[in-house]
Short mmCIF file of C-alpha atoms in Angstrom, two decimals:
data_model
loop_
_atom_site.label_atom_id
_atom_site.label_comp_id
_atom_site.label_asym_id
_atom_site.label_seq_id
_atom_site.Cartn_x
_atom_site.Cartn_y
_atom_site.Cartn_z
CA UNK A 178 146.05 -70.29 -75.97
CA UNK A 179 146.89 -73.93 -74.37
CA UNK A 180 149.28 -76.13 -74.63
CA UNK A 181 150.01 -79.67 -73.66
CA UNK A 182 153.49 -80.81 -73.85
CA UNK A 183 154.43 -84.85 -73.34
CA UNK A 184 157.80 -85.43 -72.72
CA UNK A 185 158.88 -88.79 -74.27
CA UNK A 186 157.44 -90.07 -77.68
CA UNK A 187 158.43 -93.57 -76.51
CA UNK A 188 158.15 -95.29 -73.35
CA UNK A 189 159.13 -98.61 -72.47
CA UNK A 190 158.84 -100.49 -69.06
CA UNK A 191 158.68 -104.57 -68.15
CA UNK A 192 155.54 -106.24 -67.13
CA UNK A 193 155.15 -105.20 -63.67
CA UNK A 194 156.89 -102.46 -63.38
CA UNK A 195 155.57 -99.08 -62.72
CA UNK A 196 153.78 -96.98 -65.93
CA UNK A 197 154.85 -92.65 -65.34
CA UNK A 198 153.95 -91.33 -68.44
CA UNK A 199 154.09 -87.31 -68.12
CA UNK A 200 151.78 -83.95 -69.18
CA UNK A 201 152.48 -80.70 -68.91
CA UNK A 202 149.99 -78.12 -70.15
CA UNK A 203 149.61 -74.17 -70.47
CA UNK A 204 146.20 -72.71 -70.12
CA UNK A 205 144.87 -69.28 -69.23
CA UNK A 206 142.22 -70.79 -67.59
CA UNK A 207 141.55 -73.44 -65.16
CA UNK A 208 141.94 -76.46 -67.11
CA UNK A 209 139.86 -79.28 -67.80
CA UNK A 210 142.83 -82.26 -68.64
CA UNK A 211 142.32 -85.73 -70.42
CA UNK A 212 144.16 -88.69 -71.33
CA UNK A 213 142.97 -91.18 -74.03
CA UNK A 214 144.84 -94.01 -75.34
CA UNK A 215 144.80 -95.60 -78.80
CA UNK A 216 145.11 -99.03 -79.29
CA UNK A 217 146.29 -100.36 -82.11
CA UNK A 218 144.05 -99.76 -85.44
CA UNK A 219 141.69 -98.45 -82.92
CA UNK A 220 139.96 -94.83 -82.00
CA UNK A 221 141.02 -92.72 -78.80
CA UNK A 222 139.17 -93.91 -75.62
CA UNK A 223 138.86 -91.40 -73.00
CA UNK A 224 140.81 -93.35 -70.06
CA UNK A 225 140.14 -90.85 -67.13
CA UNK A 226 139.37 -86.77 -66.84
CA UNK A 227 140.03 -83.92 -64.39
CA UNK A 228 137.20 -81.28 -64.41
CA UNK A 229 138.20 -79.58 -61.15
CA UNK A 230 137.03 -81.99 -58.60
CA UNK A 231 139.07 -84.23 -56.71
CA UNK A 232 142.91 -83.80 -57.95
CA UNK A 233 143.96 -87.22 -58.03
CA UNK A 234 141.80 -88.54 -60.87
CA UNK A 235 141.42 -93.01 -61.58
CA UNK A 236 140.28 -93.85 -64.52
CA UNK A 237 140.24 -97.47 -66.49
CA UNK A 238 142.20 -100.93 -66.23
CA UNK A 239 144.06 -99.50 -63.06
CA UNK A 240 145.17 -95.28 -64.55
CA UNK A 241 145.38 -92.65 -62.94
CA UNK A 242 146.59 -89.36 -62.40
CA UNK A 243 147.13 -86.42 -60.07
CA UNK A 244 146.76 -82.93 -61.31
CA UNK A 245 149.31 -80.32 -59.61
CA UNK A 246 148.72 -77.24 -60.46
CA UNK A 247 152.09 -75.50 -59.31
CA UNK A 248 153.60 -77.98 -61.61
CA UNK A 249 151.21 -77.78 -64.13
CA UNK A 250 151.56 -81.00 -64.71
CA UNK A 251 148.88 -84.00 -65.43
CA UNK A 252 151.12 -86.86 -65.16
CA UNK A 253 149.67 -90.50 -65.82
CA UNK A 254 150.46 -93.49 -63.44
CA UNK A 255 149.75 -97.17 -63.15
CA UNK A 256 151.85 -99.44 -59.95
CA UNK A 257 152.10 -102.72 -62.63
CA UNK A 258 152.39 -102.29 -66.13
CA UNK A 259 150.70 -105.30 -68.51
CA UNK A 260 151.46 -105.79 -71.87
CA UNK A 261 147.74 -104.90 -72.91
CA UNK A 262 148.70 -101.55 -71.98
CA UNK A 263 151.07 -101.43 -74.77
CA UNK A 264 149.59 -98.31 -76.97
CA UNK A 265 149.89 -94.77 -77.85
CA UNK A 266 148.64 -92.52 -75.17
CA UNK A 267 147.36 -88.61 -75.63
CA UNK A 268 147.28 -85.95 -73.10
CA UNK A 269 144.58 -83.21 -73.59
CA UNK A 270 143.47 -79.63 -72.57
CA UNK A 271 140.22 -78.40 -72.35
CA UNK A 272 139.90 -74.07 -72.65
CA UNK A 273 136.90 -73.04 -71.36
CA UNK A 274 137.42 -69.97 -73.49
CA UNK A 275 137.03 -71.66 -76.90
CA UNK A 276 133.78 -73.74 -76.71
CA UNK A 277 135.69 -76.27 -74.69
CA UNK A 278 137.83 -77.45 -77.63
CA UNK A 279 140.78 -80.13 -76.92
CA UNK A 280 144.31 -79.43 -77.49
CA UNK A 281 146.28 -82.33 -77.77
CA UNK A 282 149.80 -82.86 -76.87
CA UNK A 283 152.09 -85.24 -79.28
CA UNK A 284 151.43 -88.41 -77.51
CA UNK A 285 153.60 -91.38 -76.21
CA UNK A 286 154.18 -94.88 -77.28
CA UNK A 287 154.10 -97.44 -74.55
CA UNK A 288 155.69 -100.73 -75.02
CA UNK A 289 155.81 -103.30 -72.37
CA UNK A 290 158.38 -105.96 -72.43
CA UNK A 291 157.92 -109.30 -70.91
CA UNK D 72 127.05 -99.84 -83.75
CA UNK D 73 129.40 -97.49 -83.25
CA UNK D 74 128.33 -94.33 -81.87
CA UNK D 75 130.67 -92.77 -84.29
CA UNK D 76 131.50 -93.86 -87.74
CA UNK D 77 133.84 -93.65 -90.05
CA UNK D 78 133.77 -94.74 -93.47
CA UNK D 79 135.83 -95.96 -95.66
CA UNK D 80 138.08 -97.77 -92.91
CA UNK D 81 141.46 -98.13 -95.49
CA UNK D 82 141.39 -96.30 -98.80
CA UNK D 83 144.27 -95.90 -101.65
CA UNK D 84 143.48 -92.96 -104.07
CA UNK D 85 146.16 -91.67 -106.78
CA UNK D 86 147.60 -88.19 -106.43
CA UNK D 87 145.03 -85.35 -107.67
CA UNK D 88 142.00 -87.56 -107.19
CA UNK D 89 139.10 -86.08 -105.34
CA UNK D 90 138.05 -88.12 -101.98
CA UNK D 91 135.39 -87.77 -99.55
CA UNK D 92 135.64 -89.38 -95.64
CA UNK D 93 132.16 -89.62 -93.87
CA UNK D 94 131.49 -89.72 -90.59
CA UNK D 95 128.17 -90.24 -88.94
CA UNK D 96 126.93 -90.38 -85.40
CA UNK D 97 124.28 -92.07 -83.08
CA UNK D 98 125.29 -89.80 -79.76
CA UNK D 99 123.13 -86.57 -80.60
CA UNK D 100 125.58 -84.07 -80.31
CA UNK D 101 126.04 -80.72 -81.75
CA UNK D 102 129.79 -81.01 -82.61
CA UNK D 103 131.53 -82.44 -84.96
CA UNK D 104 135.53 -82.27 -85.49
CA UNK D 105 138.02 -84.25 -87.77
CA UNK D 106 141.77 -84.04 -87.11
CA UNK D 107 144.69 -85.99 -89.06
CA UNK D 108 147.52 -88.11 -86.91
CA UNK D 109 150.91 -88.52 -88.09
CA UNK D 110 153.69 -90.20 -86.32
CA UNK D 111 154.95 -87.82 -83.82
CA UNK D 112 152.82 -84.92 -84.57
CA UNK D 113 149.84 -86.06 -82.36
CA UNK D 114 146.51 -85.11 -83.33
CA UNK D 115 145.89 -81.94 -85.72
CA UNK D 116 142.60 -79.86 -86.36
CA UNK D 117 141.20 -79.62 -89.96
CA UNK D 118 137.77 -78.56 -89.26
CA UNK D 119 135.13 -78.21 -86.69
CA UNK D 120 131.54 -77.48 -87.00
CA UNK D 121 129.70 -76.39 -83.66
CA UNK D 122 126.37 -76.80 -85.51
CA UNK D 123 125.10 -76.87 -89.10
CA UNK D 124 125.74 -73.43 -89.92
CA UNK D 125 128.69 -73.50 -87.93
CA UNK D 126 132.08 -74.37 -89.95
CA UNK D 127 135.42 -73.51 -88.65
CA UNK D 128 138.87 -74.02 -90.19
CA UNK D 129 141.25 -75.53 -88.00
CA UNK D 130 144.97 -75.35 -87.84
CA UNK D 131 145.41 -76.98 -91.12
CA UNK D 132 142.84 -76.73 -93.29
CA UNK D 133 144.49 -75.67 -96.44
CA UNK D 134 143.76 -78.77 -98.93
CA UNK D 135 140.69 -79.80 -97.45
CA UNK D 136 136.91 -78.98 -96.91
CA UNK D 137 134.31 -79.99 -95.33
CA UNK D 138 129.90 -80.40 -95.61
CA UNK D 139 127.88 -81.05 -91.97
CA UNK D 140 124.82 -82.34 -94.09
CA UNK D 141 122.69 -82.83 -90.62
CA UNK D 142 124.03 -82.87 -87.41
CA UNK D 143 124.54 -86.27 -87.82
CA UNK D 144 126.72 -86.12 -90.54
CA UNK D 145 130.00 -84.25 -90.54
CA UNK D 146 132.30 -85.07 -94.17
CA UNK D 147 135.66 -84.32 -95.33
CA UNK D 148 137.00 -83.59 -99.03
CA UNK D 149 140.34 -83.50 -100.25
CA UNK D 150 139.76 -81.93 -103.53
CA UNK D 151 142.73 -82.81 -105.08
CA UNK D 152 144.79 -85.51 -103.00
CA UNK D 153 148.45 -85.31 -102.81
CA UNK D 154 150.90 -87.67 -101.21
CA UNK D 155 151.41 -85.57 -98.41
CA UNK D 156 147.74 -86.37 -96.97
CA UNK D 157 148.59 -89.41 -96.45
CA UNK D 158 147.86 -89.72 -93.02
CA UNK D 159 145.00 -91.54 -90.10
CA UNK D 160 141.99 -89.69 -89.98
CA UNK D 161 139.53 -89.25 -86.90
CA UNK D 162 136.14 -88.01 -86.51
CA UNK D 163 134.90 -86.85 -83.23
CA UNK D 164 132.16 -85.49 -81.69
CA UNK D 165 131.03 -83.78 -78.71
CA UNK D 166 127.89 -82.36 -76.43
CA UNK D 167 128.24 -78.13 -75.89
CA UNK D 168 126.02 -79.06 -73.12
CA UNK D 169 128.10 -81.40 -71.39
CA UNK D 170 131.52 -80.07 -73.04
CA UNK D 171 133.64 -81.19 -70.04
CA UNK D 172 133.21 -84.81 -70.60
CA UNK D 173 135.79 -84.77 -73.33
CA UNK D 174 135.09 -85.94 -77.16
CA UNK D 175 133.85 -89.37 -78.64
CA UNK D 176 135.80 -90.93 -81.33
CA UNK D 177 135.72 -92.92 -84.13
CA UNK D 178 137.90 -95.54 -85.55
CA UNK D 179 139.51 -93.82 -88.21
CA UNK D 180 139.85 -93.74 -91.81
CA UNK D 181 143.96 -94.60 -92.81
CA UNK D 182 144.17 -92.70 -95.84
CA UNK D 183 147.13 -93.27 -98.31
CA UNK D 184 147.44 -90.93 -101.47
CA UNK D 185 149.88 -92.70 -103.91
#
């Protein structure tokens, strides 16, 4: 069965600085991986995908993120943080051997200071 | 509109009172999920329906159940709520066909059982 694993429940950078938020996963399988965010009193939004095409992966309002598969790791980057990017943030994995159902890992608060 | 709804947004019920969540959707797909969030706990699987004759428990279904009245529609009953439910509730939905792409989402029904 997968896994996803996000290390660090909370987050916090200053405007400008650089966003790492980090995924690990465990799959039996080659992985589909997803990260949504959650804005306050909001829904998840997918922000960007990896479905086995290119590894390094951009997605909306400036994400992105490279998967490694030695490290099996899906780790989320933006070069300037802004303080609309405070929210929660979900890593996911996709197993092709169960109908393509998402596992998600425990997500991670971002807060941006000014 | 929404492509996926969720109704009631907010709703206080008293402990052993029987509540229903709907969710409804415009996208056309086949599946239907709804998972509970708690802080720090991510996002957890109650039920997912593949189809209309398709009903799955998830990993924590105990205390709940659920009706896919069309493909459309996709509910959730707590027949007896206790405190403990008190949680954020999401409805999702995705395509079998294009399963990769990840799952829509609605906005969530915040739940609190007093």
């Amino acid at each position: 069965a997968q896994s996803v694993t996000q290390l660090g429940s909370h987050v916090s950078v200053s405007e400008g600085a650089l966003v790492l938020l980090r995924c690990n996963y465990s799959s039996s399988v080659p992985p589909y991986l997803f990260w949504y965010v959650q804005y306050p009193n909001q829904g998840l939004q997918l922000l960007l995908k990896y479905t086995s095409a290119a590894t390094l992966v951009k997605g909306i309002n400036g994400f992105e993120a490279e998967f490694k598969k030695s490290e099996t790791s899906f780790h989320l980057t933006k070069p300037s943080a802004h303080m609309s990017d405070a929210a929660e943030y979900f890593c996911a994995v996709s197993d092709g051997n169960a109908g393509n159902m998402l596992t998600f890992g425990g997500g991670t608060r971002l807060m941006v200071k000014p | 509109d929404a492509d996926v709804t969720q109704t009631p947004r907010n709703r206080i019920t008293k402990t052993g009172k029987r509540i229903m969540l709907e969710c409804s959707q415009t996208k056309g797909h086949d599946r239907m999920y709804w998972y509970r969030q708690d802080p720090g706990l991510g996002l957890r699987l109650i039920y997912y329906s593949f189809d209309v004759k398709d009903i799955n428990k998830g990993e924590i279904s105990d205390g709940y159940s659920v009706s896919r009245q069309a493909q459309a529609k996709f509910s959730l009953s707590l027949e007896s709520a206790i405190p403990n439910q008190t949680a954020l509730y999401f409805c999702a939905t995705s395509d079998s066909r294009t399963s990769n792409y990840g799952y829509t989402f609605g906005s969530g029904t915040r739940l609190t059982v007093v």
